[in-house]
XYZ file of C-alpha atoms in Angstrom:
336
model
C -59.238 0.424 45.445
C -57.163 3.281 44.453
C -53.794 0.894 45.852
C -55.179 -1.555 43.366
C -55.865 0.525 40.625
C -52.108 2.226 40.548
C -50.653 -1.327 40.468
C -51.841 -1.166 36.545
C -49.357 2.078 36.042
C -46.277 -0.518 35.865
C -48.072 -2.477 33.091
C -48.550 1.153 31.100
C -44.856 2.222 32.022
C -43.888 -1.258 30.046
C -46.319 -0.715 27.506
C -45.100 2.684 27.146
C -41.493 1.496 27.299
C -41.669 -0.940 23.910
C -44.303 1.684 22.238
C -44.277 5.360 21.596
C -47.422 6.906 19.617
C -52.411 11.922 18.662
C -56.087 11.972 17.664
C -58.925 13.854 13.669
C -60.822 17.230 9.552
C -61.865 20.891 6.237
C -58.603 22.317 5.294
C -57.694 25.359 7.072
C -54.491 27.668 6.681
C -52.733 30.475 8.178
C -49.571 32.173 7.810
C -47.657 35.054 9.055
C -44.046 37.111 9.157
C -42.086 38.273 11.669
C -39.195 41.063 11.049
C -36.460 38.739 10.722
C -34.044 36.704 13.627
C -32.874 38.048 16.523
C -29.350 38.429 17.225
C -29.129 35.640 20.240
C -30.408 33.743 17.176
C -27.448 33.423 14.406
C -24.717 31.235 15.190
C -20.997 30.698 12.744
C -22.523 27.112 12.136
C -25.829 28.500 10.664
C -28.346 31.212 10.718
C -32.106 31.645 12.028
C -34.300 32.912 9.474
C -36.191 32.061 6.060
C -39.441 29.767 6.498
C -40.808 26.863 8.738
C -43.787 24.780 7.029
C -46.248 23.668 9.657
C -48.330 20.613 8.545
C -51.365 19.414 10.393
C -54.342 17.816 10.087
C -57.401 19.837 10.205
C -57.736 23.073 12.241
C -61.296 22.974 12.395
C -60.093 20.570 15.452
C -59.049 22.513 18.013
C -56.205 20.074 19.336
C -54.372 20.487 15.755
C -55.482 24.237 15.295
C -53.371 24.802 19.034
C -50.338 23.026 17.927
C -50.298 24.504 14.693
C -50.863 28.278 16.427
C -48.147 27.435 19.232
C -45.871 26.670 16.069
C -46.141 29.353 14.268
C -45.788 31.552 17.095
C -42.534 29.502 18.574
C -40.530 30.104 14.979
C -41.906 33.926 14.499
C -40.601 34.538 18.243
C -37.027 32.460 16.805
C -36.803 34.939 13.962
C -38.844 32.520 11.143
C -41.499 33.123 8.762
C -43.948 30.494 9.861
C -46.666 29.076 7.518
C -49.528 26.843 8.816
C -51.876 24.239 6.504
C -53.952 21.887 6.848
C -53.789 17.979 5.117
C -56.787 17.300 6.466
C -55.609 13.779 6.512
C -55.020 13.322 2.598
C -52.096 11.732 1.666
C -52.003 13.417 -1.726
C -52.870 16.805 0.143
C -49.905 16.260 2.572
C -47.610 15.644 -0.610
C -48.646 18.071 -2.540
C -47.958 20.554 0.779
C -44.088 19.146 1.043
C -43.930 19.946 -2.540
C -44.647 23.006 -1.557
C -42.657 23.374 0.966
C -39.418 22.352 -0.963
C -40.107 24.534 -3.738
C -40.682 27.395 -1.206
C -36.963 26.270 0.013
C -38.542 26.079 3.729
C -35.742 25.490 6.495
C -37.674 22.946 8.103
C -41.018 21.242 7.827
C -42.893 20.762 11.152
C -45.433 17.757 10.712
C -48.423 16.137 12.375
C -48.487 12.903 9.682
C -51.486 11.866 7.709
C -50.444 8.153 7.979
C -47.785 6.233 9.599
C -46.898 4.584 6.975
C -47.632 6.670 3.732
C -46.121 9.673 5.212
C -42.758 7.826 4.825
C -41.933 8.621 1.208
C -43.149 12.155 1.874
C -40.522 12.113 4.957
C -37.917 10.896 2.492
C -38.355 13.222 -0.519
C -38.028 16.482 2.127
C -34.841 15.403 3.681
C -33.430 14.582 -0.003
C -34.396 18.126 -0.613
C -32.039 18.892 2.391
C -35.195 20.442 4.731
C -35.385 18.805 8.169
C -38.445 17.133 9.213
C -39.598 17.143 12.745
C -43.072 14.555 13.431
C -45.031 16.033 16.219
C -48.320 14.170 17.651
C -48.418 11.173 15.249
C -44.930 8.971 14.862
C -44.201 7.196 11.092
C -43.182 3.610 10.975
C -39.426 4.228 9.978
C -36.759 5.924 11.904
C -33.835 7.480 10.319
C -35.653 10.086 8.603
C -37.290 12.540 10.483
C -34.894 14.436 12.399
C -37.298 14.405 15.250
C -40.761 11.935 16.341
C -42.009 14.006 19.453
C -45.312 12.565 20.769
C -47.641 12.354 24.087
C -46.665 9.517 25.722
C -49.736 7.650 24.597
C -49.477 4.647 27.015
C -48.796 6.555 30.019
C -51.979 8.736 29.384
C -54.575 6.027 28.396
C -53.224 4.099 31.409
C -54.299 6.693 33.725
C -57.637 7.564 32.240
C -57.904 3.552 32.050
C -57.118 3.628 36.246
C -60.036 6.643 36.717
C -62.760 4.768 34.789
C -61.854 1.160 36.272
C -62.129 3.402 39.935
C -65.512 4.994 38.869
C -67.103 1.774 37.998
C -66.106 0.280 41.133
C -63.970 -2.203 38.749
C -66.921 -4.009 37.868
C -69.915 -3.555 34.976
C -70.594 -3.823 31.411
C -68.614 -1.108 29.019
C -68.225 -0.212 25.543
C -64.936 1.195 23.591
C -64.653 3.622 21.493
C -61.439 3.295 19.210
C -60.046 5.704 16.375
C -59.049 5.240 12.714
C -57.148 2.246 12.001
C -54.572 3.578 9.995
C -53.425 5.735 12.848
C -50.756 4.071 15.199
C -52.402 6.200 18.485
C -55.479 4.461 17.981
C -53.931 0.971 19.046
C -51.604 2.412 21.535
C -54.560 3.396 23.523
C -56.765 0.879 23.120
C -53.552 -1.622 24.201
C -53.352 0.923 27.471
C -56.782 0.780 28.177
C -56.947 -2.828 28.572
C -53.424 -3.058 29.953
C -55.754 -1.988 32.994
C -58.964 -3.085 32.844
C -58.351 -6.258 31.672
C -56.940 -7.212 35.069
C -60.318 -7.033 36.998
C -62.866 -9.803 36.192
C -65.859 -7.597 36.799
C -65.432 -5.827 34.201
C -66.817 -6.795 30.812
C -66.820 -5.486 27.156
C -69.828 -5.461 25.197
C -68.883 -3.697 22.399
C -65.852 -2.650 20.403
C -66.558 0.039 17.815
C -64.333 2.070 15.389
C -65.890 5.669 15.306
C -62.897 6.922 13.036
C -62.270 9.924 15.827
C -65.682 11.195 14.687
C -68.156 12.997 17.084
C -71.095 12.462 14.711
C -69.743 8.547 13.939
C -69.535 8.372 17.908
C -73.047 9.345 18.330
C -74.656 7.252 16.115
C -72.888 4.074 17.089
C -73.612 4.655 20.709
C -77.142 5.466 19.931
C -77.581 1.745 18.712
C -75.171 0.273 21.407
C -77.326 1.637 23.693
C -80.592 0.084 22.620
C -78.763 -3.276 22.423
C -76.740 -3.239 25.574
C -79.548 -1.346 27.946
C -77.584 -1.888 31.330
C -73.862 -0.715 29.942
C -72.073 1.079 32.718
C -69.130 3.190 31.048
C -67.795 3.942 27.727
C -64.571 4.524 27.307
C -63.469 6.602 24.140
C -60.089 6.954 22.153
C -60.104 10.698 21.754
C -62.477 13.082 23.618
C -64.305 13.695 20.322
C -65.611 10.454 20.381
C -66.482 10.907 23.754
C -68.335 13.871 23.148
C -70.503 11.829 20.681
C -70.720 9.599 23.315
C -72.078 12.214 26.023
C -74.521 13.393 23.498
C -75.677 9.870 22.931
C -76.565 8.992 26.204
C -78.439 12.490 26.921
C -80.704 11.652 24.267
C -81.263 8.414 25.845
C -81.698 10.010 29.399
C -78.693 8.225 30.885
C -76.389 10.482 31.798
C -75.253 10.079 35.422
C -75.595 6.487 34.948
C -73.360 6.391 32.428
C -69.555 6.773 33.134
C -68.028 8.034 30.258
C -63.980 8.842 29.940
C -62.015 10.292 26.770
C -58.374 11.432 25.573
C -56.876 14.463 24.173
C -57.700 17.321 26.634
C -60.013 18.945 24.279
C -61.870 22.286 25.562
C -65.261 20.852 25.385
C -64.442 17.570 26.922
C -62.927 19.571 30.211
C -66.434 21.727 29.740
C -68.303 18.267 29.660
C -66.428 17.307 32.916
C -67.151 20.777 34.561
C -70.827 19.949 33.860
C -70.399 16.801 35.226
C -71.185 14.628 31.816
C -67.688 13.219 31.627
C -65.413 11.354 34.160
C -61.888 12.569 32.478
C -59.234 12.631 29.899
C -55.974 12.688 29.135
C -54.642 15.882 28.488
C -52.049 15.566 25.386
C -49.732 18.593 25.875
C -49.824 19.644 21.851
C -48.733 23.205 23.256
C -45.720 22.272 24.336
C -44.812 19.563 22.093
C -45.260 21.718 19.015
C -42.781 24.920 20.668
C -40.118 21.615 21.355
C -40.426 20.787 17.710
C -39.727 24.421 16.727
C -36.633 24.988 19.277
C -35.123 21.482 17.764
C -36.100 22.855 14.514
C -34.149 26.235 14.913
C -30.853 24.104 17.034
C -30.306 22.093 14.062
C -30.790 24.761 11.221
C -28.234 26.512 13.740
C -25.934 24.000 14.868
C -26.820 20.700 12.650
C -28.099 18.966 15.500
C -31.110 18.687 17.488
C -29.395 18.083 20.834
C -31.841 15.372 21.690
C -32.951 11.856 20.203
C -35.126 11.234 17.433
C -38.071 9.228 19.314
C -39.095 11.707 22.337
C -42.151 11.264 24.347
C -43.995 14.063 26.486
C -46.136 12.514 29.344
C -50.005 12.942 29.472
C -51.892 14.653 32.365
C -55.349 13.622 33.772
C -58.152 15.392 33.981
C -60.767 15.291 35.813
C -63.485 17.293 38.463
C -60.487 17.620 41.115
C -58.070 19.330 38.814
C -59.836 20.576 36.018
C -59.963 24.492 36.921
C -56.270 24.305 36.410
C -56.765 23.770 32.468
C -55.613 26.161 29.838
C -55.706 25.338 25.989
C -54.093 21.779 25.570
C -51.681 22.507 28.906
C -52.140 22.702 32.969
C -51.042 25.985 34.947
C -49.020 25.089 37.840
């Protein structure tokens, strides 16, 4: 089965070449300052120092808190002040925060955006004000505006999750798919990658596909209902860990733990614990910390030299986490 399943990776690689695309809630804000730029951070072309604004979805979600914290820490290390705020997936709040960054003469903005289309104008506004924008986790539907769009390789990672899911079901059985918010490009990218693998197996039958909007309670409620109408379902595959954990809770409440295979995506600490507990099969780790740090490093290089040293669109491969390697997990990263 392993040899057959790995053939699905070829399709995922093809998908990835075409589509590159994170996850999703109350506002929070943190700020900190460093004593000033280091001697190594200055060049004739420019100078490190000043404010880097970090704007993400809600810090109540550990994924977004991890990326915000990593970006702030890296900015301070490189000699900048840093402030992290949440737009809470509200485009209006995002626009207000970008206006504030402009008013505060930010040297750069690191942004995990509130929508692929609604964010285009906000990024354009910052760029026109002379503030370079570095997108992380989620892309926008436009190129040539942001200085960088750095995302996890969602197709590759979702393909790995789908392979593990099909293998655990021995290539046959009924299953439910939970998908994320429709305005988020990652939702469709991950779903497409799941199906690029799963649809190769005639014995795999999808009995329901529901949008749970990245939300755990919504996933719980929908899975609870779906299990009543599909009592013989064998698996649930979710577009993020938050929804997968909602499915875990619903399966547990129905007394079906161990009988229904569940897989998620993101690499959240709670999902990793569920894998350790034997309630979740796998998750695809998005390297949130690495991506956030890379964005700040490229912002620093652009501030100092006028060039990021990289292409605008960049993707970082995901890692499949299962019971076999869960002991190597650190916060949204894997140790060597």
